[in-house]
PDB file of C-alpha atoms in Angstrom:
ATOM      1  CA  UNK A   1      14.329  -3.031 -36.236  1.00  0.00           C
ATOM      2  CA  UNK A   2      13.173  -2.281 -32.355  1.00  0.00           C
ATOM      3  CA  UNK A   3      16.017  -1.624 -30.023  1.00  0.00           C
ATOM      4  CA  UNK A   4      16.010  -4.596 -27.539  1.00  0.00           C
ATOM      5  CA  UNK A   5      16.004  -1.893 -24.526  1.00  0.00           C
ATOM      6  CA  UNK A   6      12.475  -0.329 -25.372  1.00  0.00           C
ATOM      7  CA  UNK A   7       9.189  -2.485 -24.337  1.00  0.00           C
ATOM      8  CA  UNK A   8       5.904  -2.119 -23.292  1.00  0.00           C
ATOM      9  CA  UNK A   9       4.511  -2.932 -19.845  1.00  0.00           C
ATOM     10  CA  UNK A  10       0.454  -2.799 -18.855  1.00  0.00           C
ATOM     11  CA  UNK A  11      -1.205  -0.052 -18.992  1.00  0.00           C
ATOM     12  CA  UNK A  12      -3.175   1.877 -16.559  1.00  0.00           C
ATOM     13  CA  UNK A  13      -5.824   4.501 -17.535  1.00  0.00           C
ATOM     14  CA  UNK A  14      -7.653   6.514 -15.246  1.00  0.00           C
ATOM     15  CA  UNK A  15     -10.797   8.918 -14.156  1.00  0.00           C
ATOM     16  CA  UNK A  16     -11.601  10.387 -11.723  1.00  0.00           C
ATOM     17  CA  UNK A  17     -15.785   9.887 -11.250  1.00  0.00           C
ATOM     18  CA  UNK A  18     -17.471  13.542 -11.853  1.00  0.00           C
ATOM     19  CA  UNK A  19     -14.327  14.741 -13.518  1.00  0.00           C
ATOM     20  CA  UNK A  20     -14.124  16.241 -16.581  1.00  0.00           C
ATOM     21  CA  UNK A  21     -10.644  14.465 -17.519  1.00  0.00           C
ATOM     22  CA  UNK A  22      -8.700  11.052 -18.172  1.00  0.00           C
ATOM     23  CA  UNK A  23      -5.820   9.754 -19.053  1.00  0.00           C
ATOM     24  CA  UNK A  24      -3.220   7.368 -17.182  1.00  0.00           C
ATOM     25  CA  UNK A  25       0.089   5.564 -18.031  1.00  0.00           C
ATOM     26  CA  UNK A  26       2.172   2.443 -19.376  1.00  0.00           C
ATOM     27  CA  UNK A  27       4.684   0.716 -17.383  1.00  0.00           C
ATOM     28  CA  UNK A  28       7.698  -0.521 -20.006  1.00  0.00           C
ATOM     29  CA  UNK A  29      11.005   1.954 -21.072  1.00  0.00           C
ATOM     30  CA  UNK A  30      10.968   3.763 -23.899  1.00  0.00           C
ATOM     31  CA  UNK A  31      12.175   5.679 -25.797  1.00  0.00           C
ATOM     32  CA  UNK A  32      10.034   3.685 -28.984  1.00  0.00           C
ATOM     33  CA  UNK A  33       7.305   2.637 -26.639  1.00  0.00           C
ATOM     34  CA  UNK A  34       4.893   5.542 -25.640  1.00  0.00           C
ATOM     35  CA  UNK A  35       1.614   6.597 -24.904  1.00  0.00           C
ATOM     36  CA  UNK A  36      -0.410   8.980 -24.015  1.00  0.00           C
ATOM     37  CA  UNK A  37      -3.724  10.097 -22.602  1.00  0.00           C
ATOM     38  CA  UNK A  38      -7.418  11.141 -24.431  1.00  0.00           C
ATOM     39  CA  UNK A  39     -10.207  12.351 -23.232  1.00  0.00           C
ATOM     40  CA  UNK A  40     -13.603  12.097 -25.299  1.00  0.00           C
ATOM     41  CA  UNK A  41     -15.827  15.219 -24.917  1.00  0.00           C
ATOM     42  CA  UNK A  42     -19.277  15.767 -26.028  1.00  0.00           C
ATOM     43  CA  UNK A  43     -19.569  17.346 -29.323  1.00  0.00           C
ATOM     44  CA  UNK A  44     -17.952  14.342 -30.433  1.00  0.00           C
ATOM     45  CA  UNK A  45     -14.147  16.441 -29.835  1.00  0.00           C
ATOM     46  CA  UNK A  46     -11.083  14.419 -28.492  1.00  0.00           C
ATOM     47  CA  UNK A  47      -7.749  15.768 -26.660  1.00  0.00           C
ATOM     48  CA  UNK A  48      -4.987  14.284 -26.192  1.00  0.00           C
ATOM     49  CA  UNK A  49      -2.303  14.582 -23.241  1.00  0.00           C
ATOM     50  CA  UNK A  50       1.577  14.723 -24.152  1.00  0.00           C
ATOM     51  CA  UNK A  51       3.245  11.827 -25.350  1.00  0.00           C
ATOM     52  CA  UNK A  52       5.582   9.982 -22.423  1.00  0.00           C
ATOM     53  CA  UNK A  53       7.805   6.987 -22.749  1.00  0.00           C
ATOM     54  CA  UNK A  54       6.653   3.856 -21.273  1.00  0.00           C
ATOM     55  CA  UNK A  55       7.887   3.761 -18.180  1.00  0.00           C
ATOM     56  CA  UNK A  56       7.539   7.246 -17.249  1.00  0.00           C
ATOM     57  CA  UNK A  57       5.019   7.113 -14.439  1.00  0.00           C
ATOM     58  CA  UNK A  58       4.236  11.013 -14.239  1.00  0.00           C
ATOM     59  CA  UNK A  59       1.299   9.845 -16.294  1.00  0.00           C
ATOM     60  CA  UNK A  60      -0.366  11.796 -19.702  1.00  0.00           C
ATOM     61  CA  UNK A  61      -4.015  13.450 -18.968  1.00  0.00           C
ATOM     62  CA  UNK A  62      -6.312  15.415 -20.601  1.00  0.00           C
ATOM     63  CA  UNK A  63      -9.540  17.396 -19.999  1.00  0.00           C
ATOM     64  CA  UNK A  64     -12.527  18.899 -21.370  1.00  0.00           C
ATOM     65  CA  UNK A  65     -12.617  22.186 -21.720  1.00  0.00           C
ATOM     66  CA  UNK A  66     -15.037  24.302 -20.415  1.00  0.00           C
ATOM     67  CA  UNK A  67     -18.354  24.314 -22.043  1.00  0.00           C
ATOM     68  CA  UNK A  68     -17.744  19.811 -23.176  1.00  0.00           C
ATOM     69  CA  UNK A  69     -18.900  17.229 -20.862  1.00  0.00           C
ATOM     70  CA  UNK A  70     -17.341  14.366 -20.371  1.00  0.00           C
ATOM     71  CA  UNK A  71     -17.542  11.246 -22.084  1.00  0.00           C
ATOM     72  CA  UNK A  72     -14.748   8.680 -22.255  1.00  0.00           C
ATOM     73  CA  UNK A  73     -11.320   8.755 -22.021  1.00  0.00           C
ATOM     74  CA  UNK A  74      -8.234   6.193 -21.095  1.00  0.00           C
ATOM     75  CA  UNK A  75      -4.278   6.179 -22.627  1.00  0.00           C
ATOM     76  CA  UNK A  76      -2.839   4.511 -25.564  1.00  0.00           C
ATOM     77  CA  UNK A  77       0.185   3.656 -25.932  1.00  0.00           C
ATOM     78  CA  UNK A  78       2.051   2.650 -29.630  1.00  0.00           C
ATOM     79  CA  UNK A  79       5.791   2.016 -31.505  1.00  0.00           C
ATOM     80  CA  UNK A  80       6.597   5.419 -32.596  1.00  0.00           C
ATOM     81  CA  UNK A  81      10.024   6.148 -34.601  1.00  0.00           C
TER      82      UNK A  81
END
């Protein structure tokens, strides 16, 4: 059963045009709602930024590391126990 104080708002991802990282973050209050950010890098490799509760609009981000270009990237957000 979900608490009736956790929710989840929009979400917002974000890049930065010529950067080399993405992310963004979800409106909402946690602590069951939460997301977090993803980058896609070539080489077909994907990282992940920490996991925040919705709500929590210091954001999640990640980046390619050096030597990976940069492909996609954007936040999900998901129920998680």
């Amino acid at each position: 059963m979900r608490p009736a104080g956790s929710w989840l708002g929009k979400c917002y991802p974000y890049h930065k045009a010529g950067t080399k990282w993405a992310g963004g973050w979800c409106d909402g209050n946690g602590p069951n709602w939460q997301y977090w950010g993803y980058v896609n890098c070539s080489g077909n490799t994907r990282y992940f930024g920490p996991h925040r509760w919705a709500g929590d609009k210091r954001g999640s981000y990640a980046a390619c590391p050096a030597g990976r270009s940069y492909k996609s990237g954007g936040v999900y957000s998901g129920w998680v126990r």
